[in-house]
Short mmCIF file of C-alpha atoms and ligand atoms in Angstrom, two decimals:
data_model
loop_
_atom_site.label_atom_id
_atom_site.label_comp_id
_atom_site.label_asym_id
_atom_site.label_seq_id
_atom_site.Cartn_x
_atom_site.Cartn_y
_atom_site.Cartn_z
CA UNK A 1 -21.06 -5.46 -19.56
CA UNK A 2 -18.19 -5.76 -21.58
CA UNK A 3 -17.08 -9.02 -22.93
CA UNK A 4 -13.39 -8.69 -22.22
CA UNK A 5 -12.25 -6.31 -19.25
CA UNK A 6 -9.02 -4.37 -19.34
CA UNK A 7 -6.99 -4.87 -16.14
CA UNK A 8 -7.95 -1.39 -15.15
CA UNK A 9 -11.52 -1.81 -15.66
CA UNK A 10 -11.87 -4.95 -13.49
CA UNK A 11 -9.79 -3.00 -10.65
CA UNK A 12 -11.80 -0.07 -10.55
CA UNK A 13 -14.92 -2.48 -10.47
CA UNK A 14 -13.14 -4.10 -7.45
CA UNK A 15 -12.28 -0.92 -5.79
CA UNK A 16 -16.05 0.42 -6.34
CA UNK A 17 -17.22 -2.55 -4.68
CA UNK A 18 -15.41 -2.80 -1.45
CA UNK A 19 -15.90 -0.58 1.45
CA UNK A 20 -13.47 0.29 4.53
CA UNK A 21 -14.37 -1.76 7.43
CA UNK A 22 -16.29 -0.36 10.40
CA UNK A 23 -13.87 1.12 12.90
CA UNK A 24 -13.62 -0.63 16.34
CA UNK A 25 -11.64 0.41 19.41
CA UNK A 26 -8.50 -2.08 19.95
CA UNK A 27 -5.85 -2.43 22.50
CA UNK A 28 -2.64 -0.83 21.28
CA UNK A 29 -0.80 -3.95 20.16
CA UNK A 30 -3.79 -5.22 18.34
CA UNK A 31 -4.01 -1.63 16.58
CA UNK A 32 -0.37 -1.90 15.14
CA UNK A 33 -0.32 -1.98 11.34
CA UNK A 34 -3.92 -0.72 11.41
CA UNK A 35 -5.23 2.79 10.30
CA UNK A 36 -6.55 5.25 12.83
CA UNK A 37 -10.00 6.50 12.28
CA UNK A 38 -10.15 9.64 14.48
CA UNK A 39 -7.78 12.32 15.53
CA UNK A 40 -5.93 11.72 18.95
CA UNK A 41 -5.54 14.75 20.86
CA UNK A 42 -2.76 14.91 23.84
CA UNK A 43 -4.72 14.66 27.00
CA UNK A 44 -1.83 16.17 28.98
CA UNK A 45 1.45 17.62 28.55
CA UNK A 46 4.34 15.14 27.72
CA UNK A 47 6.42 14.78 29.55
CA UNK A 48 4.27 15.43 32.44
CA UNK A 49 6.59 17.05 34.52
CA UNK A 50 9.99 18.81 34.19
CA UNK A 51 12.77 16.01 34.54
CA UNK A 52 16.29 15.28 34.31
CA UNK A 53 18.03 14.23 30.95
CA UNK A 54 21.12 13.26 32.59
CA UNK A 55 22.64 11.38 35.67
CA UNK A 56 23.74 14.24 37.91
CA UNK A 57 22.79 16.93 40.40
CA UNK A 58 20.02 19.38 40.36
CA UNK A 59 21.24 22.77 41.08
CA UNK A 60 20.25 26.34 41.29
CA UNK A 61 22.14 27.95 38.34
CA UNK A 62 23.71 30.76 40.34
CA UNK A 63 25.22 28.38 42.91
CA UNK A 64 27.56 27.08 40.21
CA UNK A 65 28.16 30.10 38.15
CA UNK A 66 31.78 30.43 37.43
CA UNK A 67 32.80 27.00 38.82
CA UNK A 68 36.11 25.71 37.40
CA UNK A 69 38.32 22.66 38.49
CA UNK A 70 40.38 24.94 40.37
CA UNK A 71 37.60 26.61 42.15
CA UNK A 72 34.66 24.16 42.13
CA UNK A 73 31.53 25.35 43.70
CA UNK A 74 30.66 23.05 46.93
CA UNK A 75 27.18 22.16 47.38
CA UNK A 76 25.54 20.47 50.10
CA UNK A 77 23.63 17.20 48.91
CA UNK A 78 20.05 17.35 50.50
CA UNK A 79 18.51 14.31 48.42
CA UNK A 80 18.87 11.49 46.13
CA UNK A 81 16.06 11.62 43.37
CA UNK A 82 15.37 8.30 41.20
CA UNK A 83 13.09 7.94 38.57
CA UNK A 84 9.63 7.67 39.78
CA UNK A 85 10.24 9.44 43.10
CA UNK A 86 7.08 11.12 44.39
CA UNK A 87 8.15 13.46 47.27
CA UNK A 88 10.44 16.11 46.57
CA UNK A 89 12.72 18.18 48.69
CA UNK A 90 12.81 22.09 47.81
CA UNK A 91 16.41 23.20 46.96
CA UNK A 92 17.59 26.36 48.72
CA UNK A 93 20.63 28.25 47.95
CA UNK A 94 23.91 26.01 48.35
CA UNK A 95 21.90 22.92 47.87
CA UNK A 96 21.93 20.08 45.39
CA UNK A 97 20.20 16.82 44.77
CA UNK A 98 21.39 13.85 43.32
CA UNK A 99 19.13 13.22 40.44
CA UNK A 100 18.76 10.33 37.85
CA UNK A 101 17.85 10.40 34.21
CA UNK A 102 13.85 10.90 34.01
CA UNK A 103 13.55 11.77 37.81
CA UNK A 104 11.63 14.85 38.53
CA UNK A 105 13.09 18.31 38.81
CA UNK A 106 12.92 19.08 42.70
CA UNK A 107 10.96 22.53 43.27
CA UNK A 108 13.92 25.27 43.18
CA UNK A 109 16.18 23.65 41.02
CA UNK A 110 16.90 25.36 37.58
CA UNK A 111 19.54 22.94 35.96
CA UNK A 112 21.15 19.68 36.03
CA UNK A 113 24.70 19.43 36.29
CA UNK A 114 25.94 16.05 34.58
CA UNK A 115 27.91 13.75 37.07
CA UNK A 116 30.80 13.97 34.80
CA UNK A 117 31.33 17.96 35.72
CA UNK A 118 31.46 16.88 39.22
CA UNK A 119 33.31 14.65 41.60
CA UNK A 120 30.33 12.48 41.90
CA UNK A 121 30.19 13.53 45.60
CA UNK A 122 33.55 11.62 46.66
CA UNK A 123 35.04 14.60 47.95
CA UNK A 124 38.13 14.06 45.80
CA UNK A 125 38.97 13.86 41.94
CA UNK A 126 36.17 13.08 39.17
CA UNK A 127 34.82 9.61 38.91
CA UNK A 128 33.08 7.74 35.91
CA UNK A 129 30.04 7.25 37.94
CA UNK A 130 28.20 8.30 40.93
CA UNK A 131 27.52 4.58 41.80
CA UNK A 132 30.55 4.08 43.57
CA UNK A 133 30.36 7.22 46.02
CA UNK A 134 26.80 7.79 46.97
CA UNK A 135 24.62 4.79 45.94
CA UNK A 136 24.18 3.54 49.40
CA UNK A 137 23.43 6.98 50.66
CA UNK A 138 19.92 9.18 50.59
CA UNK A 139 21.76 12.32 49.94
CA UNK A 140 24.00 13.77 52.49
CA UNK A 141 27.40 15.00 51.92
CA UNK A 142 28.87 17.56 49.48
CA UNK A 143 29.47 17.56 45.78
CA UNK A 144 32.14 19.58 43.88
CA UNK A 145 31.01 21.11 40.77
CA UNK A 146 33.65 21.94 38.29
CA UNK A 147 31.64 23.79 35.22
CA UNK A 148 28.59 26.19 35.43
CA UNK A 149 25.27 25.34 33.88
CA UNK A 150 22.81 27.57 32.25
CA UNK A 151 19.21 27.84 33.62
CA UNK A 152 17.28 24.85 31.90
CA UNK A 153 20.22 22.96 30.81
CA UNK A 154 19.82 19.12 31.13
CA UNK A 155 16.05 19.44 31.76
CA UNK A 156 13.37 17.84 29.60
CA UNK A 157 10.38 20.70 30.27
CA UNK A 158 6.98 19.48 30.95
CA UNK A 159 5.25 19.51 27.48
CA UNK A 160 8.31 19.88 25.51
CA UNK A 161 7.35 16.73 23.73
CA UNK A 162 3.66 17.12 23.04
CA UNK A 163 1.55 20.06 24.48
CA UNK A 164 -1.87 19.30 25.98
CA UNK A 165 -4.73 19.79 23.63
CA UNK A 166 -2.62 19.37 20.37
CA UNK A 167 -3.07 16.79 17.76
CA UNK A 168 -0.86 13.76 18.38
CA UNK A 169 -2.02 11.93 15.54
CA UNK A 170 -4.53 12.53 12.78
CA UNK A 171 -7.29 10.11 11.55
CA UNK A 172 -5.87 8.06 8.64
CA UNK A 173 -2.42 7.50 10.08
CA UNK A 174 -1.06 4.24 9.84
CA UNK A 175 0.01 2.80 13.22
CA UNK A 176 3.52 1.56 12.93
CA UNK A 177 5.82 0.98 15.93
CA UNK A 178 6.68 4.73 16.62
CA UNK A 179 2.90 5.70 16.64
CA UNK A 180 2.01 2.66 18.96
CA UNK A 181 4.88 4.17 21.26
CA UNK A 182 3.47 7.71 21.17
CA UNK A 183 -0.10 6.57 22.09
CA UNK A 184 1.24 4.52 24.93
CA UNK A 185 3.26 7.50 26.04
CA UNK A 186 -0.03 9.41 26.06
CA UNK A 187 -1.50 6.92 28.27
CA UNK A 188 -3.84 5.55 25.69
CA UNK A 189 -4.70 1.88 26.21
CA UNK A 190 -7.11 1.57 22.99
CA UNK A 191 -7.63 3.37 19.84
CA UNK A 192 -10.37 3.48 17.13
CA UNK A 193 -8.77 1.71 13.85
CA UNK A 194 -10.08 -0.12 10.76
CA UNK A 195 -9.72 -3.61 11.88
CA UNK A 196 -7.56 -6.02 9.90
CA UNK A 197 -9.74 -7.52 7.15
CA UNK A 198 -10.52 -11.30 7.74
CA UNK A 199 -9.61 -13.12 4.39
CA UNK A 200 -10.58 -16.68 3.88
CA UNK A 201 -8.59 -18.68 1.16
CA UNK A 202 -9.84 -21.77 -0.22
CA UNK A 203 -8.30 -24.12 -3.08
CA UNK A 204 -10.54 -26.15 -5.39
CA UNK A 205 -9.34 -29.14 -7.20
CA UNK A 206 -9.86 -32.87 -6.87
CA UNK A 207 -6.31 -33.40 -7.70
CA UNK A 208 -5.19 -31.55 -4.58
CA UNK A 209 -3.25 -33.10 -1.73
CA UNK A 210 -2.03 -31.25 1.36
CA UNK A 211 1.67 -30.45 1.49
CA UNK A 212 2.94 -33.20 4.01
CA UNK A 213 0.69 -35.71 2.42
CA UNK A 214 2.32 -38.21 -0.11
CA UNK A 215 0.80 -38.00 -3.62
CA UNK A 216 -1.57 -40.45 -5.21
CA UNK A 217 -1.61 -40.96 -9.03
CA UNK A 218 -2.50 -37.75 -10.69
CA UNK A 219 -2.19 -35.55 -7.71
CA UNK A 220 -0.45 -32.30 -6.84
CA UNK A 221 0.16 -30.67 -3.85
CA UNK A 222 -2.23 -27.73 -2.95
CA UNK A 223 0.55 -24.51 -3.30
CA UNK A 224 -2.04 -22.01 -4.09
CA UNK A 225 -4.07 -21.84 -0.65
CA UNK A 226 -0.50 -21.58 1.30
CA UNK A 227 0.90 -18.87 -1.18
CA UNK A 228 -2.52 -16.99 -1.17
CA UNK A 229 -3.07 -17.06 2.56
CA UNK A 230 0.74 -15.80 3.28
CA UNK A 231 -0.11 -13.01 0.59
CA UNK A 232 -3.20 -11.95 2.42
CA UNK A 233 -1.29 -11.95 5.51
CA UNK A 234 1.59 -9.75 3.90
CA UNK A 235 -1.36 -7.57 2.89
CA UNK A 236 -2.44 -7.13 6.25
CA UNK A 237 -5.13 -9.24 6.68
CA UNK A 238 -6.17 -11.77 9.15
CA UNK A 239 -5.95 -15.02 6.79
CA UNK A 240 -7.48 -18.16 7.31
CA UNK A 241 -6.79 -21.05 4.93
CA UNK A 242 -9.34 -23.82 4.40
CA UNK A 243 -8.90 -27.30 3.15
CA UNK A 244 -8.96 -27.64 -0.42
CA UNK A 245 -12.34 -28.40 -1.74
CA UNK A 246 -12.89 -31.36 -4.17
CA UNK A 247 -14.55 -30.44 -7.65
CA UNK A 248 -18.26 -30.49 -6.69
CA UNK A 249 -20.46 -27.44 -6.60
CA UNK A 250 -22.53 -28.44 -3.70
CA UNK A 251 -19.20 -29.19 -1.55
CA UNK A 252 -17.90 -25.84 -2.59
CA UNK A 253 -21.04 -24.20 -1.77
CA UNK A 254 -21.14 -25.94 1.85
CA UNK A 255 -17.41 -24.99 2.27
CA UNK A 256 -18.11 -21.40 1.54
CA UNK A 257 -21.29 -21.19 3.67
CA UNK A 258 -19.14 -22.56 6.56
CA UNK A 259 -16.64 -19.95 6.14
CA UNK A 260 -18.64 -16.98 5.28
CA UNK A 261 -19.26 -16.26 9.02
CA UNK A 262 -15.67 -15.33 9.55
CA UNK A 263 -14.54 -13.77 6.29
CA UNK A 264 -14.53 -9.90 5.33
CA UNK A 265 -13.37 -11.04 2.00
CA UNK A 266 -13.06 -14.68 0.13
CA UNK A 267 -10.33 -15.89 -2.27
CA UNK A 268 -10.96 -19.11 -4.02
CA UNK A 269 -8.52 -20.68 -6.60
CA UNK A 270 -9.07 -22.82 -9.42
CA UNK A 271 -12.17 -23.98 -11.37
CA UNK A 272 -12.74 -20.59 -13.28
CA UNK A 273 -12.16 -21.65 -16.89
CA UNK A 274 -14.39 -23.50 -19.19
CA UNK A 275 -13.60 -26.91 -18.56
CA UNK A 276 -15.83 -29.71 -17.42
CA UNK A 277 -15.09 -29.48 -13.83
CA UNK A 278 -14.85 -25.81 -13.34
CA UNK A 279 -17.10 -25.89 -10.32
CA UNK A 280 -16.22 -22.50 -8.84
CA UNK A 281 -18.33 -20.96 -11.98
CA UNK A 282 -20.92 -23.51 -11.61
CA UNK A 283 -21.51 -22.89 -7.99
CA UNK A 284 -21.50 -19.22 -7.98
CA UNK A 285 -22.61 -18.02 -11.25
CA UNK A 286 -25.51 -15.51 -10.44
CA UNK A 287 -23.85 -13.87 -7.49
CA UNK A 288 -20.36 -13.74 -8.89
CA UNK A 289 -19.54 -12.29 -12.46
CA UNK A 290 -17.15 -14.35 -14.38
CA UNK A 291 -15.01 -12.38 -16.84
CA UNK A 292 -12.36 -12.75 -19.19
CA UNK A 293 -9.54 -10.14 -18.61
CA UNK A 294 -7.29 -8.80 -21.05
CA UNK A 295 -3.87 -9.88 -19.66
CA UNK A 296 -1.94 -12.81 -19.16
CA UNK A 297 -1.49 -14.76 -16.80
CA UNK A 298 -5.05 -14.51 -15.25
CA UNK A 299 -7.46 -14.30 -18.15
CA UNK A 300 -10.52 -16.16 -16.65
CA UNK A 301 -11.73 -14.85 -13.12
CA UNK A 302 -14.48 -14.01 -10.97
CA UNK A 303 -15.47 -11.29 -8.63
CA UNK A 304 -18.64 -10.68 -6.87
CA UNK A 305 -20.51 -10.07 -3.37
CA UNK A 306 -21.77 -13.22 -1.78
CA UNK A 307 -23.93 -14.06 0.84
CA UNK A 308 -26.04 -11.90 3.43
CA UNK A 309 -23.30 -9.46 4.18
CA UNK A 310 -22.31 -9.21 0.50
CA UNK A 311 -18.83 -10.53 1.09
CA UNK A 312 -16.54 -9.51 -1.79
CA UNK A 313 -15.35 -12.83 -3.61
CA UNK A 314 -12.50 -13.28 -5.73
CA UNK A 315 -12.47 -16.52 -8.05
CA UNK A 316 -8.86 -16.62 -9.23
CA UNK A 317 -7.50 -19.06 -11.68
CA UNK A 318 -5.86 -22.19 -10.74
CA UNK A 319 -2.57 -21.84 -12.12
CA UNK A 320 -0.24 -20.86 -9.32
CA UNK A 321 1.47 -17.78 -11.34
CA UNK A 322 -2.04 -16.75 -12.47
CA UNK A 323 -3.53 -16.70 -8.91
CA UNK A 324 -0.45 -14.95 -7.79
CA UNK A 325 -0.37 -12.04 -10.20
CA UNK A 326 -4.21 -11.88 -9.75
CA UNK A 327 -3.93 -11.56 -6.03
CA UNK A 328 -1.30 -8.70 -6.21
CA UNK A 329 -3.25 -6.81 -8.75
CA UNK A 330 -6.80 -6.96 -7.46
CA UNK A 331 -7.01 -8.69 -4.15
CA UNK A 332 -4.08 -6.80 -2.36
CA UNK A 333 -5.70 -3.56 -3.22
CA UNK A 334 -9.13 -4.61 -2.06
CA UNK A 335 -7.85 -5.81 1.24
CA UNK A 336 -5.91 -2.72 1.77
CA UNK A 337 -8.93 -0.35 0.86
CA UNK A 338 -10.92 -2.40 3.39
CA UNK A 339 -8.19 -1.69 5.84
CA UNK A 340 -8.98 2.08 5.13
CA UNK A 341 -5.58 2.70 3.48
CA UNK A 342 -5.48 5.73 1.29
CA UNK A 343 -5.62 5.62 -2.58
CA UNK A 344 -1.79 6.05 -2.56
CA UNK A 345 -1.15 3.14 -0.47
CA UNK A 346 -3.49 0.48 -2.24
CA UNK A 347 -0.97 -0.71 -4.88
CA UNK A 348 2.62 -2.07 -5.10
CA UNK A 349 5.23 0.58 -6.18
CA UNK A 350 5.48 0.57 -9.85
CA UNK A 351 8.94 1.88 -11.21
CA UNK A 352 10.15 2.12 -15.07
CA UNK A 353 13.38 -0.20 -15.66
CA UNK A 354 15.21 -1.13 -18.71
CA UNK A 355 14.83 -4.56 -20.03
CA UNK A 356 17.99 -7.05 -20.19
CA UNK A 357 17.29 -10.01 -22.21
CA UNK A 358 19.31 -12.20 -24.84
CA UNK A 359 15.99 -12.78 -26.92
CA UNK A 360 13.37 -10.33 -27.44
CA UNK A 361 10.20 -11.20 -25.26
CA UNK A 362 6.87 -11.84 -27.12
CA UNK A 363 3.52 -10.68 -25.78
CA UNK A 364 -0.14 -11.48 -26.91
CA UNK A 365 -1.45 -8.54 -28.86
CA UNK A 366 -4.60 -6.97 -26.92
CA UNK A 367 -3.42 -8.58 -23.42
CA UNK A 368 -1.40 -6.91 -20.91
CA UNK A 369 1.40 -9.30 -19.84
CA UNK A 370 2.95 -9.72 -16.60
CA UNK A 371 6.22 -11.82 -16.76
CA UNK A 372 8.07 -12.62 -13.60
CA UNK A 373 11.23 -10.51 -13.38
CA UNK A 374 14.36 -9.63 -11.24
CA UNK A 375 14.76 -5.95 -10.69
CA UNK A 376 18.19 -4.42 -10.40
CA UNK A 377 17.75 -1.13 -8.25
CA UNK A 378 21.28 -0.13 -8.78
CA UNK A 379 21.07 0.26 -12.41
CA UNK A 380 17.24 0.34 -12.98
CA UNK A 381 17.11 -2.94 -15.07
CA UNK A 382 14.99 -5.58 -14.88
CA UNK A 383 15.56 -9.23 -16.58
CA UNK A 384 12.83 -11.97 -17.07
CA UNK A 385 13.02 -15.09 -14.66
CA UNK A 386 11.64 -18.23 -16.26
CA UNK A 387 9.38 -18.12 -19.09
CA UNK A 388 5.58 -17.09 -19.50
CA UNK A 389 4.15 -20.51 -18.30
CA UNK A 390 1.75 -19.94 -15.43
CA UNK A 391 2.67 -23.03 -13.90
CA UNK A 392 6.26 -21.70 -13.31
CA UNK A 393 6.19 -21.78 -9.29
CA UNK A 394 10.22 -22.03 -9.25
CA UNK A 395 10.60 -19.03 -11.25
CA UNK A 396 7.73 -17.05 -9.34
CA UNK A 397 10.03 -17.84 -6.01
CA UNK A 398 12.92 -16.18 -7.72
CA UNK A 399 11.66 -13.29 -8.85
CA UNK A 400 10.84 -10.07 -7.16
CA UNK A 401 9.20 -8.15 -9.81
CA UNK A 402 6.44 -8.13 -12.31
CA UNK A 403 7.56 -7.10 -15.86
CA UNK A 404 4.42 -5.29 -17.47
CA UNK A 405 4.14 -5.42 -21.24
CA UNK A 406 1.26 -3.13 -22.42
CA UNK A 407 -1.51 -4.35 -24.54
CA UNK A 408 -0.51 -2.63 -27.43
CA UNK A 409 2.97 -4.22 -27.40
CA UNK A 410 3.85 -7.59 -28.99
CA UNK A 411 7.37 -7.81 -28.68
CA UNK A 412 10.06 -6.09 -26.20
CA UNK A 413 13.55 -6.28 -26.88
CA UNK A 414 16.59 -5.33 -24.85
CA UNK A 415 16.91 -1.74 -23.81
CA UNK A 416 12.97 -1.48 -23.76
CA UNK A 417 11.62 0.91 -20.98
CA UNK A 418 9.16 -1.11 -19.41
CA UNK A 419 6.83 -0.82 -16.06
CA UNK A 420 7.82 -2.82 -13.34
CA UNK A 421 5.70 -4.04 -10.54
CA UNK A 422 7.98 -4.31 -7.26
CA UNK A 423 6.75 -7.16 -5.19
CA UNK A 424 8.74 -6.16 -1.88
P1 AMP B 501 -8.06 -24.90 -12.80
O1 AMP B 501 -8.12 -23.48 -12.94
O2 AMP B 501 -8.81 -25.54 -11.83
O3 AMP B 501 -8.34 -25.36 -14.20
O4 AMP B 501 -6.62 -25.14 -12.41
C1 AMP B 501 -5.62 -24.78 -13.65
C2 AMP B 501 -4.31 -25.45 -13.15
O5 AMP B 501 -3.70 -25.06 -11.98
C3 AMP B 501 -4.38 -27.04 -13.11
O6 AMP B 501 -3.19 -27.54 -13.68
C4 AMP B 501 -4.46 -27.21 -11.71
O7 AMP B 501 -3.96 -28.45 -11.06
C5 AMP B 501 -3.66 -26.13 -11.22
N1 AMP B 501 -4.30 -25.81 -9.71
C6 AMP B 501 -5.21 -25.55 -9.36
N2 AMP B 501 -5.54 -25.40 -8.13
C7 AMP B 501 -4.22 -25.39 -7.62
C8 AMP B 501 -3.72 -25.22 -6.28
N3 AMP B 501 -4.50 -25.16 -5.12
N4 AMP B 501 -2.16 -25.42 -6.13
C9 AMP B 501 -1.52 -25.93 -7.29
N5 AMP B 501 -2.15 -25.89 -8.54
C10 AMP B 501 -3.43 -25.87 -8.71
MG1 MG B 502 -9.37 -27.03 -11.01
#
């Protein structure tokens, strides 16, 4: 195994090791945001019956041919058909049925005259709404029609949306709100999808106090586990945050064993460099490969498959910026691959941007640097936010992009064209 791994080698190794999760049948709302694993066939025509696209009158086209304001067609109103009506009268010549949007077209009707083209059954001039005239009436009376309609007009035909036997959605489709709506319209209660991966996030470090707790001497608040849990959620995972684990290998192993039961993937932070208390390394070496990556930040980290289910574990460095950059570059693609997303949807979008900076940026030789930046889509520029220090969480929070400085570049001056990772 290489002594130093490039960013691309490490990513390829991670993506080789992770597998899409086994499909499960989920209720529609639980399936939202998930990837469909089978084609969905249209079981019955959509809409299931011819229905009106307007509030108006269902008529026979010949009955209103040539109708004008001066010479309206006068039809007798034989029924009042609301959406959801089941029993429908047959329309004979000279007859109309008042009909609401979405209501089934009665047999014999060929078109719907919008209420605006009629007197609304008032017997007088046009009205804004039919409600005034005939709400209380189950049909009856007459309607004057002032304009002709063509056969089929203002009718949504059975199957005009989706034909029975057709493919509604193909396997691999990401189920967003419109797809969930279509599935519901087709009458599907559940669908087979890849589940959201369950990610467990654990911080290590005896210096860590929970946010909301006062700090003792030498303590800092645990920010990584919150940041990484939120990042896992944003990547589409169901994320669980464990309490911070003290720097003790046995404690860490016990915490991991507790958590493995509910994890498809584990992320730890801290304890992976070469210090005396680098317990993640101590607790997991053997199963997890600890390596040095040719990148900055994020040089030391571990990746491996642990426990009986060979659960992917990412041991990220403790510095918050290092942990976050590593998550974006390696963990997020892994989570998305497990969720069944295709190759094109694993990674954050990358664009080329022109660097705006007062002083040239320096970057270590042989390492790919990821600086925090603010991207300006209007003119395609990016400017650095804060310095390269991997403890700079305030600058990270002000950034929306990572500026990538390649391994073979040691200085980037204003105007340099650089790849930028958009963090969304
Ligand atoms: P380590 O990799 O454990 O040596 O940690 C490197 C640096 O990151 C140290 O300054 C730690 O205090 C800091 N650090 C580690 N874990 C966290 C955490 N969960 N939240 C905030 N800072 C952390
Ligand atoms: Mg530590």
